PDB file of C-alpha atoms in Angstrom:
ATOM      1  CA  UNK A 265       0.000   0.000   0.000  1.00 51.00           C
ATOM      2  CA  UNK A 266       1.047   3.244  -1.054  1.00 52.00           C
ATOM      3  CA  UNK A 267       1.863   6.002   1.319  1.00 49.00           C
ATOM      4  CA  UNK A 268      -0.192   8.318  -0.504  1.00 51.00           C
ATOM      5  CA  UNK A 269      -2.708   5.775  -0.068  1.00 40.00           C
ATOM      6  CA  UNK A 270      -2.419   5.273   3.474  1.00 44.00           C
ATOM      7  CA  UNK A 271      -2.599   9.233   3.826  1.00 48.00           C
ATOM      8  CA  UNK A 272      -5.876   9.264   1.960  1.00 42.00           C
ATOM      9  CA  UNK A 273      -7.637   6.455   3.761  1.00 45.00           C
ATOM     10  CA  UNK A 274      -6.353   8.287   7.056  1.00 44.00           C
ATOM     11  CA  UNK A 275      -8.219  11.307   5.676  1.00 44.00           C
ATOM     12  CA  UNK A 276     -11.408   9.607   5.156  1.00 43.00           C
ATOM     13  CA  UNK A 277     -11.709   7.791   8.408  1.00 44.00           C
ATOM     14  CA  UNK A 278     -11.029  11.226   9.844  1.00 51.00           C
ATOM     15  CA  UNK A 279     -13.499  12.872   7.977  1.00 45.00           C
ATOM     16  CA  UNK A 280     -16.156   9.684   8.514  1.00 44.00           C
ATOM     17  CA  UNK A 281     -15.494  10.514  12.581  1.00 47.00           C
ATOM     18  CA  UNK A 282     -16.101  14.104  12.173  1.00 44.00           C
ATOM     19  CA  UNK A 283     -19.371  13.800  10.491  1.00 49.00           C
ATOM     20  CA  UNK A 284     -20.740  11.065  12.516  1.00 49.00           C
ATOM     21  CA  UNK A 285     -20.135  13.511  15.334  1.00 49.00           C
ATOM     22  CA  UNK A 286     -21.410  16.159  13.456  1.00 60.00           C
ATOM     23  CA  UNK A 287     -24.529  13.932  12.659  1.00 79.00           C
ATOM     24  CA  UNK A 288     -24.513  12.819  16.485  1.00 86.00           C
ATOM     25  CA  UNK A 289     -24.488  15.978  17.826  1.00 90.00           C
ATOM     26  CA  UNK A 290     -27.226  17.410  15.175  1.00 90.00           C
ATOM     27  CA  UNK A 291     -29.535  14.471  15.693  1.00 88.00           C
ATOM     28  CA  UNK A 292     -29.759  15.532  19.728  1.00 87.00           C
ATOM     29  CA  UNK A 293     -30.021  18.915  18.797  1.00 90.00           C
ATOM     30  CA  UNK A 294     -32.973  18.435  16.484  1.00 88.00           C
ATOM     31  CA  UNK A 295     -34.912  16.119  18.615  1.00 88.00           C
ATOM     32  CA  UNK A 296     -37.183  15.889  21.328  1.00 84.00           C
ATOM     33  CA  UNK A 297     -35.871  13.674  24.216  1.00 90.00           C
ATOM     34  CA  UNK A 298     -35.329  15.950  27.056  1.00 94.00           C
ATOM     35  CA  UNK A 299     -33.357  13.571  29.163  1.00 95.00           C
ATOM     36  CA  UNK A 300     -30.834  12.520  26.331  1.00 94.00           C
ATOM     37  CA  UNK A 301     -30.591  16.482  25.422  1.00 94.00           C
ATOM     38  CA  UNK A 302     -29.726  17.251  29.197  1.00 96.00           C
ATOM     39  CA  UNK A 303     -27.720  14.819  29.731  1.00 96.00           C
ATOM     40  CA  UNK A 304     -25.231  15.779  26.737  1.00 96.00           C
ATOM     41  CA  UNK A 305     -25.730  19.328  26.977  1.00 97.00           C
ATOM     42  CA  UNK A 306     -24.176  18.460  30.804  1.00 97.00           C
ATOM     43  CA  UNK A 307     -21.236  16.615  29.252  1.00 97.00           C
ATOM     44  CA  UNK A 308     -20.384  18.994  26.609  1.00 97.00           C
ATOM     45  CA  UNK A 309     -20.377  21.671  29.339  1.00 98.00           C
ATOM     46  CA  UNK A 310     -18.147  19.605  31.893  1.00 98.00           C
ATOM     47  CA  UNK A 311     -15.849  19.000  29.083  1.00 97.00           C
ATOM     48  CA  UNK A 312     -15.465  22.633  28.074  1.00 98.00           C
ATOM     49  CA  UNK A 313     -17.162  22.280  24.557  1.00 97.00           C
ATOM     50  CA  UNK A 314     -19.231  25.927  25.785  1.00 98.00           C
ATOM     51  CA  UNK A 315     -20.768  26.340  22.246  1.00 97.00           C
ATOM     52  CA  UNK A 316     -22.000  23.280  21.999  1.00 96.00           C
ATOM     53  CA  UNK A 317     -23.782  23.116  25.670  1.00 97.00           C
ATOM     54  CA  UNK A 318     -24.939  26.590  24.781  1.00 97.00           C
ATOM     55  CA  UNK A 319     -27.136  25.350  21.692  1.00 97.00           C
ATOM     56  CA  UNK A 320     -28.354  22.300  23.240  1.00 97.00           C
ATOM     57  CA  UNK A 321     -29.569  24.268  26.424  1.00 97.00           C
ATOM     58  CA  UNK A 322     -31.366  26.707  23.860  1.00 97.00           C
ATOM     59  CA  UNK A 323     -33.120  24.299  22.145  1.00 95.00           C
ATOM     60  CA  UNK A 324     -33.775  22.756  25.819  1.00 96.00           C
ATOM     61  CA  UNK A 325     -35.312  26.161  26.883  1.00 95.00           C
ATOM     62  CA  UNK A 326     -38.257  25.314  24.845  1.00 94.00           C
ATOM     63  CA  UNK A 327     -38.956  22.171  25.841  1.00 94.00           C
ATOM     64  CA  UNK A 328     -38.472  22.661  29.379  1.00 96.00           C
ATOM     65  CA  UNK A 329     -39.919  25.925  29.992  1.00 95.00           C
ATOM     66  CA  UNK A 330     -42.520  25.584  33.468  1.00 94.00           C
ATOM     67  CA  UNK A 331     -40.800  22.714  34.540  1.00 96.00           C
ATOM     68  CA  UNK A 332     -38.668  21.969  37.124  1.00 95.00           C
ATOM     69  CA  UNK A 333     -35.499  21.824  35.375  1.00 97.00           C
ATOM     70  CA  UNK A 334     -36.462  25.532  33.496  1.00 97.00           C
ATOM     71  CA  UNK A 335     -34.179  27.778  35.739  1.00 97.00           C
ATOM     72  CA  UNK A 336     -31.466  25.266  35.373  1.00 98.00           C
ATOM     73  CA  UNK A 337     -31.435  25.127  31.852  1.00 98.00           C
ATOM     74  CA  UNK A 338     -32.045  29.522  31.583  1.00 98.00           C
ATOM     75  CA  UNK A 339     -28.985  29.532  33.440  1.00 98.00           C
ATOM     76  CA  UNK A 340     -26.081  26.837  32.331  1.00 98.00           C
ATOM     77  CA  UNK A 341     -27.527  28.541  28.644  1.00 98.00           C
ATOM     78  CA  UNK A 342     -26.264  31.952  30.126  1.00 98.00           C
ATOM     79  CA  UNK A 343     -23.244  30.671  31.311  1.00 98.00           C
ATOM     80  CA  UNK A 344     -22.116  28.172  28.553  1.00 98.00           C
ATOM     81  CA  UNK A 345     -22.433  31.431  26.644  1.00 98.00           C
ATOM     82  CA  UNK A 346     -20.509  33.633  29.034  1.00 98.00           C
ATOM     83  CA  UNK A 347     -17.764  30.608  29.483  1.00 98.00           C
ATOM     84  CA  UNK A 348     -17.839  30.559  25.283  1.00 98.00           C
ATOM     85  CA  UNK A 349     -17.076  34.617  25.856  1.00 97.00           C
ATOM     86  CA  UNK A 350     -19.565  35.251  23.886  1.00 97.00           C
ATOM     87  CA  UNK A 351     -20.478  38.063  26.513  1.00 97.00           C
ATOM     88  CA  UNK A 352     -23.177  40.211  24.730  1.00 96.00           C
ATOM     89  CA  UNK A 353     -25.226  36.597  24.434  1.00 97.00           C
ATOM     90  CA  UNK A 354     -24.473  35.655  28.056  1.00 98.00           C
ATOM     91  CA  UNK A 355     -26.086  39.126  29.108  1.00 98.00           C
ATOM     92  CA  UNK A 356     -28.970  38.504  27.564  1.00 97.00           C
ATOM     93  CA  UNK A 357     -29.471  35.401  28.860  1.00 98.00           C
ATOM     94  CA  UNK A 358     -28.595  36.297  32.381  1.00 98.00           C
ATOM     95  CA  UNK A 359     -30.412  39.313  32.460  1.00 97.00           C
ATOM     96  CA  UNK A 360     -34.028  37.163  31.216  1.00 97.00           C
ATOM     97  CA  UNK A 361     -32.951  34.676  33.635  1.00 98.00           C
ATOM     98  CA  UNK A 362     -32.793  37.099  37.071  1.00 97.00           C
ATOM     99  CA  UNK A 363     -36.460  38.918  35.470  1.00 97.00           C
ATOM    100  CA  UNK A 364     -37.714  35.279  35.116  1.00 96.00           C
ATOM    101  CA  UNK A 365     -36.118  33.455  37.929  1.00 97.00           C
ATOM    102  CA  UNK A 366     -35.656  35.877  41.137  1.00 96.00           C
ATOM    103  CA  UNK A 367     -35.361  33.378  43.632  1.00 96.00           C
ATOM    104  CA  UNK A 368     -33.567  30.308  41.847  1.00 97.00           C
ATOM    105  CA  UNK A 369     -30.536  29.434  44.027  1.00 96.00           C
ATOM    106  CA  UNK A 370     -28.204  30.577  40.796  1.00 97.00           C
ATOM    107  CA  UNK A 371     -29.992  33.958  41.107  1.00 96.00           C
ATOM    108  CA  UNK A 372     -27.006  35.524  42.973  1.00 94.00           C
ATOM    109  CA  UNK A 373     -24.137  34.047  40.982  1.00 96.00           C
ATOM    110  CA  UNK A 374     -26.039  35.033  37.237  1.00 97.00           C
ATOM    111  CA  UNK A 375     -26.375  39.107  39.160  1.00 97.00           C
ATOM    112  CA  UNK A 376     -22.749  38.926  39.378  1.00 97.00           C
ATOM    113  CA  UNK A 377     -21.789  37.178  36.034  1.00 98.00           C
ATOM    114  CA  UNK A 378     -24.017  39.317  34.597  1.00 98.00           C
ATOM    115  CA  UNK A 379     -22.349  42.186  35.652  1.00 97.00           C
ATOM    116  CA  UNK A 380     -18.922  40.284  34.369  1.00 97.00           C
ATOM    117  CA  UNK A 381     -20.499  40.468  30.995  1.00 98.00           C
ATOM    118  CA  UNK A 382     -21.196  44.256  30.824  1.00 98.00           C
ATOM    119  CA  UNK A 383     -18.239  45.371  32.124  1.00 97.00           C
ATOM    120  CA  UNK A 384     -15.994  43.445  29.393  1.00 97.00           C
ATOM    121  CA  UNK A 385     -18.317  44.454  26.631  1.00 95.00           C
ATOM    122  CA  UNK A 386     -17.560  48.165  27.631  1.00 96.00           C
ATOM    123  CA  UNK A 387     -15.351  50.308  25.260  1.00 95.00           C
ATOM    124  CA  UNK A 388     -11.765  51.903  25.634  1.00 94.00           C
ATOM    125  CA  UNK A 389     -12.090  55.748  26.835  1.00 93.00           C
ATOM    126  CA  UNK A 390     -11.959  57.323  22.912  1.00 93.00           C
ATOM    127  CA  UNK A 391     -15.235  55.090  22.015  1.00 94.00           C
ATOM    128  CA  UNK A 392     -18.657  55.323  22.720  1.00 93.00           C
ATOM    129  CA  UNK A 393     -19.100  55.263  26.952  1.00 96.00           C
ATOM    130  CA  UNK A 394     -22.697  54.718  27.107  1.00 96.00           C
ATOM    131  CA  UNK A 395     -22.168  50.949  28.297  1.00 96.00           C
ATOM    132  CA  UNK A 396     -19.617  52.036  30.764  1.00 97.00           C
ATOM    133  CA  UNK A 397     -22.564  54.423  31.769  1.00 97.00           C
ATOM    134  CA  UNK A 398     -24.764  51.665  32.203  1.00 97.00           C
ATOM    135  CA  UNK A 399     -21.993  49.265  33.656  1.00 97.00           C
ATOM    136  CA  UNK A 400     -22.021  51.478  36.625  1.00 98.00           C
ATOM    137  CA  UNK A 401     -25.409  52.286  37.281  1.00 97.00           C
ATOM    138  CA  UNK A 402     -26.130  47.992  36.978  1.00 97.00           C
ATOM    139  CA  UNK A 403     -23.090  47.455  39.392  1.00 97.00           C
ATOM    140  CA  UNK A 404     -24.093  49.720  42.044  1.00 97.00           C
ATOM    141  CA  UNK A 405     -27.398  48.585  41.850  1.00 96.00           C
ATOM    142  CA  UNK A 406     -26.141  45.420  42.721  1.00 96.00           C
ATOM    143  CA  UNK A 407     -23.813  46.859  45.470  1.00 96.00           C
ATOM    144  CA  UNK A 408     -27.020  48.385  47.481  1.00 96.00           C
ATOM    145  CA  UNK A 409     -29.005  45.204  46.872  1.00 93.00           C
ATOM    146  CA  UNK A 410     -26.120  42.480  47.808  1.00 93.00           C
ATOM    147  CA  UNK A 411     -24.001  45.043  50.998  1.00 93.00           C
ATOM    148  CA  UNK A 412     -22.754  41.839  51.553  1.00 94.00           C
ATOM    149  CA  UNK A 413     -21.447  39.943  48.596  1.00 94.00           C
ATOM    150  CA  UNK A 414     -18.553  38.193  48.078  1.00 95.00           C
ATOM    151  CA  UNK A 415     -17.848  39.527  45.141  1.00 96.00           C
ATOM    152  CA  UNK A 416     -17.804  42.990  46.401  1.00 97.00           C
ATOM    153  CA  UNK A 417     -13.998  44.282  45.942  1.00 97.00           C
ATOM    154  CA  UNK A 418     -14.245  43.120  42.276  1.00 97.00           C
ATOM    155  CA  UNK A 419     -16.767  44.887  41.905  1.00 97.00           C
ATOM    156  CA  UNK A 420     -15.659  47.964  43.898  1.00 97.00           C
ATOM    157  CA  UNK A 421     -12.650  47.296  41.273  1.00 98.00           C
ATOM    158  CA  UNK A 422     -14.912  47.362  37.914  1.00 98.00           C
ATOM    159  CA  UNK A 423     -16.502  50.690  39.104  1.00 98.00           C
ATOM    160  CA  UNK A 424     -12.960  52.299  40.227  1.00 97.00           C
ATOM    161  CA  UNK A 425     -11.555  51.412  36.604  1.00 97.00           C
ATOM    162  CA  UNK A 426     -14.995  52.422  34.553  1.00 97.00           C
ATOM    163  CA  UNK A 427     -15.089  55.944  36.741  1.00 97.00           C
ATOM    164  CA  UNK A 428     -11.390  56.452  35.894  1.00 97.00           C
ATOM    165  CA  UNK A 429     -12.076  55.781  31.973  1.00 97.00           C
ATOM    166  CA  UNK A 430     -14.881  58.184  32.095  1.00 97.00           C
ATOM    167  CA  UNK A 431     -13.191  60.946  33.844  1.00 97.00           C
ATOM    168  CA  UNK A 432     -10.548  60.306  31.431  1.00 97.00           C
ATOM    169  CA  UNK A 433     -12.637  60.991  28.101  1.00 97.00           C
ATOM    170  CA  UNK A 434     -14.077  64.042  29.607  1.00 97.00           C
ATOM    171  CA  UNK A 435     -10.450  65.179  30.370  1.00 98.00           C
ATOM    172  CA  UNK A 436      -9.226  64.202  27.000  1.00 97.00           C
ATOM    173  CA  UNK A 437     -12.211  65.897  24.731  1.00 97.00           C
ATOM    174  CA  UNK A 438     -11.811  68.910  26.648  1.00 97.00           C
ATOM    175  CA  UNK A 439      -8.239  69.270  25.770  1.00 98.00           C
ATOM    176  CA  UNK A 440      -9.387  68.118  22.555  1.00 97.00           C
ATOM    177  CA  UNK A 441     -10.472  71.942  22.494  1.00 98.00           C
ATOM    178  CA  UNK A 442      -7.241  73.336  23.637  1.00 98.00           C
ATOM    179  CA  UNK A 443      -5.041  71.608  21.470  1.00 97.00           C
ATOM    180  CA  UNK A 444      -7.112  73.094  18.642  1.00 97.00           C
ATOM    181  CA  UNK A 445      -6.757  76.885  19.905  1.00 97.00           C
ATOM    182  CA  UNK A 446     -10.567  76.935  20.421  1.00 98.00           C
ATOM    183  CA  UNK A 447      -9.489  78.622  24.002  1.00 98.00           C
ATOM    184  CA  UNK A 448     -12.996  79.603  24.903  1.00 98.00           C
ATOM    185  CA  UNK A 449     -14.545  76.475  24.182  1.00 98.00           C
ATOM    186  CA  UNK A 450     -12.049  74.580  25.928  1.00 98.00           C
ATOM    187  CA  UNK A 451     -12.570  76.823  28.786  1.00 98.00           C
ATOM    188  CA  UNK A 452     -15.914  76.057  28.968  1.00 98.00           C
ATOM    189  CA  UNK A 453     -15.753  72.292  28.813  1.00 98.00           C
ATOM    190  CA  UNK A 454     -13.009  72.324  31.181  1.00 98.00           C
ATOM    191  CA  UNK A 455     -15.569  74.189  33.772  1.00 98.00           C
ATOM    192  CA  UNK A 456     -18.437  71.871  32.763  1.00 98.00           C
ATOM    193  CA  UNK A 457     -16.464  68.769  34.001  1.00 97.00           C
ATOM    194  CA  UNK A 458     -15.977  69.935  37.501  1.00 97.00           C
ATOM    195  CA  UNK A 459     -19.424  70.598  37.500  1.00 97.00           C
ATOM    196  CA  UNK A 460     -20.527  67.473  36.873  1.00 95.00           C
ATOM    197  CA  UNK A 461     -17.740  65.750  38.685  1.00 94.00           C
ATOM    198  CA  UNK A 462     -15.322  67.774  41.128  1.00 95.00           C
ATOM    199  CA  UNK A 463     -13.373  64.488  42.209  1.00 95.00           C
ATOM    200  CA  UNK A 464     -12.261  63.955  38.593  1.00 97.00           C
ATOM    201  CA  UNK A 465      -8.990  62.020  38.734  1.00 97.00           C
ATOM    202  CA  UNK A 466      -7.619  64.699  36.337  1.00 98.00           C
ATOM    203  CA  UNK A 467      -8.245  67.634  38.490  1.00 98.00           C
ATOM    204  CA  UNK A 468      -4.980  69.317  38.695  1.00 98.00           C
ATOM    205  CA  UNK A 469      -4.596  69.144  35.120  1.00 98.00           C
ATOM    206  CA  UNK A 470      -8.135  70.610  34.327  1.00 98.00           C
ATOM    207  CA  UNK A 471      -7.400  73.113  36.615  1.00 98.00           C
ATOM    208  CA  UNK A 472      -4.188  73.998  35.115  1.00 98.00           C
ATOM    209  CA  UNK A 473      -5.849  73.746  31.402  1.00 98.00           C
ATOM    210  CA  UNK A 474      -8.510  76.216  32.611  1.00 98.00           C
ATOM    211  CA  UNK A 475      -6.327  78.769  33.803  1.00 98.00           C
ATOM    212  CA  UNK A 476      -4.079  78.389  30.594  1.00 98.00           C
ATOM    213  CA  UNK A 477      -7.402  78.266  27.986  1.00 98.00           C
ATOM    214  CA  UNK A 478      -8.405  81.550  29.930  1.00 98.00           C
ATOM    215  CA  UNK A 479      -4.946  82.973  29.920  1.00 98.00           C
ATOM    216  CA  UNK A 480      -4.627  82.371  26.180  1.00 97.00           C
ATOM    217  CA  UNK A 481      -7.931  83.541  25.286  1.00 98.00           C
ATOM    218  CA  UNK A 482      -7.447  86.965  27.074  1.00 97.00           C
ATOM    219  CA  UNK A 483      -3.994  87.334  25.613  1.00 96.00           C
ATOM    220  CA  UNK A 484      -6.093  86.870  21.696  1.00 96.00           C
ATOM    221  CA  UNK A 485      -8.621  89.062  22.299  1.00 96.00           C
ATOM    222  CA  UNK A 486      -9.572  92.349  21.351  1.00 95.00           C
ATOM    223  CA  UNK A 487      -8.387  94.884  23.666  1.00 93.00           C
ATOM    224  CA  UNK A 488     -11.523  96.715  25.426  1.00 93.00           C
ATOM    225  CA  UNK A 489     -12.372  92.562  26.167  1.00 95.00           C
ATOM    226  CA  UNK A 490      -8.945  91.987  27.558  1.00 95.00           C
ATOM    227  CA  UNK A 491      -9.432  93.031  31.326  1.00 96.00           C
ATOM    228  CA  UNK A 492     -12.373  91.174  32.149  1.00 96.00           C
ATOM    229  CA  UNK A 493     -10.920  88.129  30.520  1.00 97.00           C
ATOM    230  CA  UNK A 494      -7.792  88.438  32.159  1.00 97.00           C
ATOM    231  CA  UNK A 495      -9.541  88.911  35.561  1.00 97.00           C
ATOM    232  CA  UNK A 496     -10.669  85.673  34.876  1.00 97.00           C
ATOM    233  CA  UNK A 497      -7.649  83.921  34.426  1.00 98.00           C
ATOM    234  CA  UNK A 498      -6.773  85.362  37.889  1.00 97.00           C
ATOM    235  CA  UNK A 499      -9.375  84.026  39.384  1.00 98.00           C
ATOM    236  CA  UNK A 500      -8.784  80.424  37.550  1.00 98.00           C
ATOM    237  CA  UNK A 501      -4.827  81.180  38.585  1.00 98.00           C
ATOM    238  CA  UNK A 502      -5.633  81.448  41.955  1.00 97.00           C
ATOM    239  CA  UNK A 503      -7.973  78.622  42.375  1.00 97.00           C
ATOM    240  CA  UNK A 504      -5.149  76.392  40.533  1.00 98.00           C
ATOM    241  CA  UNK A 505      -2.143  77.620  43.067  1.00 97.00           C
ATOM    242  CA  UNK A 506      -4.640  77.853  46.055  1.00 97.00           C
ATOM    243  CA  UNK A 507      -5.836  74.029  45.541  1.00 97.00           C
ATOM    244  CA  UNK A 508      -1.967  72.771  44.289  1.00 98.00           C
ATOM    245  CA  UNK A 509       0.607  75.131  45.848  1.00 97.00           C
ATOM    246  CA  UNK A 510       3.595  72.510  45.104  1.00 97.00           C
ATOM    247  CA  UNK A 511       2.233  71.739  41.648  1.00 97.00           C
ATOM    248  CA  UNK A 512       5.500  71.284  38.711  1.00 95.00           C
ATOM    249  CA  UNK A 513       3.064  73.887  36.535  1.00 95.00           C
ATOM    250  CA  UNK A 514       3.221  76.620  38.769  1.00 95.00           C
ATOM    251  CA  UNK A 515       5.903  78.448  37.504  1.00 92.00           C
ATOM    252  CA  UNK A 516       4.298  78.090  34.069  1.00 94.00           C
ATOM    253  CA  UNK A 517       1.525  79.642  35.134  1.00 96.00           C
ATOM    254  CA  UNK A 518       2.754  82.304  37.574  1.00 94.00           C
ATOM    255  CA  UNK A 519       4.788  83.470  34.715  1.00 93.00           C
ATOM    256  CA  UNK A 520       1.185  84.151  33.048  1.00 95.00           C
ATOM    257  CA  UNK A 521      -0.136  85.889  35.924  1.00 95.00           C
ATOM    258  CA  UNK A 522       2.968  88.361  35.681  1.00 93.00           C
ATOM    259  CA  UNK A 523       1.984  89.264  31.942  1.00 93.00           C
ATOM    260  CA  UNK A 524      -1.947  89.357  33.139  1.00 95.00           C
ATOM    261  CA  UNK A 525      -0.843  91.756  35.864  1.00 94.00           C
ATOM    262  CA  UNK A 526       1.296  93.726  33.488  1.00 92.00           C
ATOM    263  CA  UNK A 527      -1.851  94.126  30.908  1.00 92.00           C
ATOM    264  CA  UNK A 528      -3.922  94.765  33.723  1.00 93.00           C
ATOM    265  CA  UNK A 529      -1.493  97.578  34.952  1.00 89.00           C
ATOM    266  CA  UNK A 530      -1.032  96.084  38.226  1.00 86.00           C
ATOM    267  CA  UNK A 531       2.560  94.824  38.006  1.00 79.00           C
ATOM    268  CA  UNK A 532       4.524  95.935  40.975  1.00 75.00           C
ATOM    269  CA  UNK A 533       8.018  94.667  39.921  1.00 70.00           C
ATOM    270  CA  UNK A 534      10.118  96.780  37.271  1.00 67.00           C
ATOM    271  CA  UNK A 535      10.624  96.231  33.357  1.00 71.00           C
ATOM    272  CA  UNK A 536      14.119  94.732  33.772  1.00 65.00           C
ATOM    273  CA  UNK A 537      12.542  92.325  36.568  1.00 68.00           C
ATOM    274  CA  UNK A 538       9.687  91.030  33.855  1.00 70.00           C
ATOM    275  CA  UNK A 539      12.211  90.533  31.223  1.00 70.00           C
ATOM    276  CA  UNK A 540      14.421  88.284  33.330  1.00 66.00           C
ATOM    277  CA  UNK A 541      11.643  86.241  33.829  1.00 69.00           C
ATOM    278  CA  UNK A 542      10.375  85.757  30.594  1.00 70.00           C
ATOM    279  CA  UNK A 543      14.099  84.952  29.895  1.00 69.00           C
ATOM    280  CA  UNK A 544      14.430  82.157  32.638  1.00 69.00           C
ATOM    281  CA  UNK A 545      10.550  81.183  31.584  1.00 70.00           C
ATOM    282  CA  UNK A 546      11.879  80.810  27.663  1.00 64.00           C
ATOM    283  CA  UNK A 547      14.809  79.129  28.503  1.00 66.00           C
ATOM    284  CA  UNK A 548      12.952  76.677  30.831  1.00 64.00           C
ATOM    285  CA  UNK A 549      10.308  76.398  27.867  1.00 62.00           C
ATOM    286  CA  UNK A 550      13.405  75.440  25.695  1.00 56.00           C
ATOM    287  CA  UNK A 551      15.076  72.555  28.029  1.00 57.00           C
ATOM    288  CA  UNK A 552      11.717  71.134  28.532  1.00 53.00           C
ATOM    289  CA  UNK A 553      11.386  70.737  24.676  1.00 48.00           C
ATOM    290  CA  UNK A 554      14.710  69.099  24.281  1.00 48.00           C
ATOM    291  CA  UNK A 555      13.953  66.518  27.146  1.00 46.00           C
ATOM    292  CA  UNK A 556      10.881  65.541  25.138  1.00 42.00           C
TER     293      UNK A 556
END
């Protein structure tokens, strides 16, 4: 016998295996015995074949809806899917299963898987943040109605990480603004996002941002605008230096309030003194480049 032979009748019992399995597994799919359906639904979940157990528990949901094996079957469905990682199924599932099924003994393990689902189907910081939005609210829901779950620091952890990714895109589409020269408008969303969230992780940088977009946007206007707008920037200077005396920007910044005093005619120091700073300031502005 030829090797190319052997190869080929190799192939073909390989094949023959596959489809038998193939036929197996489509003949329990397709039919009606609940026990024999269970039963292998069980084993292909116990032996990690998640896609598989997933279909047969579908097709089980039918046939075993009202009876005592119903929230069984809801659930190993919803977690077959979430095991396959198929996490926007396994949601679904879960989420019909707690509406349907409030006081089934897996009620409190499909809350938390649940929220396991939603918070890896969420989206990195420059994408859409509405399911991080609704992450959140479903987590601490479950916070105030389980105080005492287990699974409470992960959880604590998911909302720590989702916060920090939201406070991040607000931080980053403000500065969006700024980077663009639209000083006013970055102003403005720099002021909206401490209003809707002081304890931003980014403060000290939107405060810093908000003093410069106010600085620069003084310094570009007209002049019978310039003195209110600069009397803003000392305001947003002195909220910056008040809440972050030791902050690395604060030379950057008190070199702006010099030139906003000067405008303002308020500076007390001399000519010569304001040109040495702007000297040092350049020069610093200069070695900072380089390093980056």
């Amino acid at each position: 016998m030829s090797k190319s032979f052997k190869i080929f009748i190799a192939a073909a019992v390989m094949i023959a295996a596959l489809t038998s399995c193939k036929s197996q597994f489509e003949a329990l799919l397709n039919g009606s015995d609940v026990d024999a359906k269970y039963a292998a639904a069980f084993d292909y979940f116990n032996k990690g074949k998640y896609q598989k157990a997933a279909q047969l528990f579908e097709s089980l949901s039918v046939l075993t809806n009202g009876t005592a094996r119903d929230d069984t079957v809801q659930y190993y469905w919803g977690l077959s899917n979430y095991r396959y990682k198929d996490y926007y199924t396994a949601e679904t599932n879960l989420s019909n299963f707690l509406t349907n099924f409030p006081n089934s003994p897996f009620a409190q393990d499909a809350a938390f898987l649940r929220i396991d689902c939603l918070y890896r189907s969420t989206y990195r910081y420059e994408l859409d943040q509405n399911p991080t939005r609704n992450a959140i609210a479903v987590i601490n829901q479950y916070l105030v109605d389980n105080p005492d779950s287990p699974h409470r620091t992960i959880c604590e952890n998911m909302l720590k990480n989702l916060n920090e990714r939201l406070d991040k895109k607000a931080f980053e589409n403000a500065k969006l603004y700024y980077n663009m020269e639209y000083y006013k408008a970055a102003w403005t969303a720099f002021k909206n996002i401490l209003k809707d969230d002081a304890d931003n992780i980014y403060r000290e940088d939107i405060l810093y941002y908000l003093a410069k977009s106010s600085y620069k946007y003084a310094s570009m206007s007209v002049e019978s605008k310039q003195k209110d707008r600069y009397l803003t920037f000392v305001d947003d200077y002195y909220n910056f230096i008040g809440e972050y005396p030791d902050s690395r920007n604060r030379k950057e910044l008190s070199h702006y309030y010099d030139r906003a005093q000067k405008a303002l005619g308020r500076y007390s120091g001399t000519e010569a003194d304001l040109e040495v700073k702007e000297k040092d300031f350049n020069r610093d502005n200069e070695k900072n480049e380089t390093i980056r």
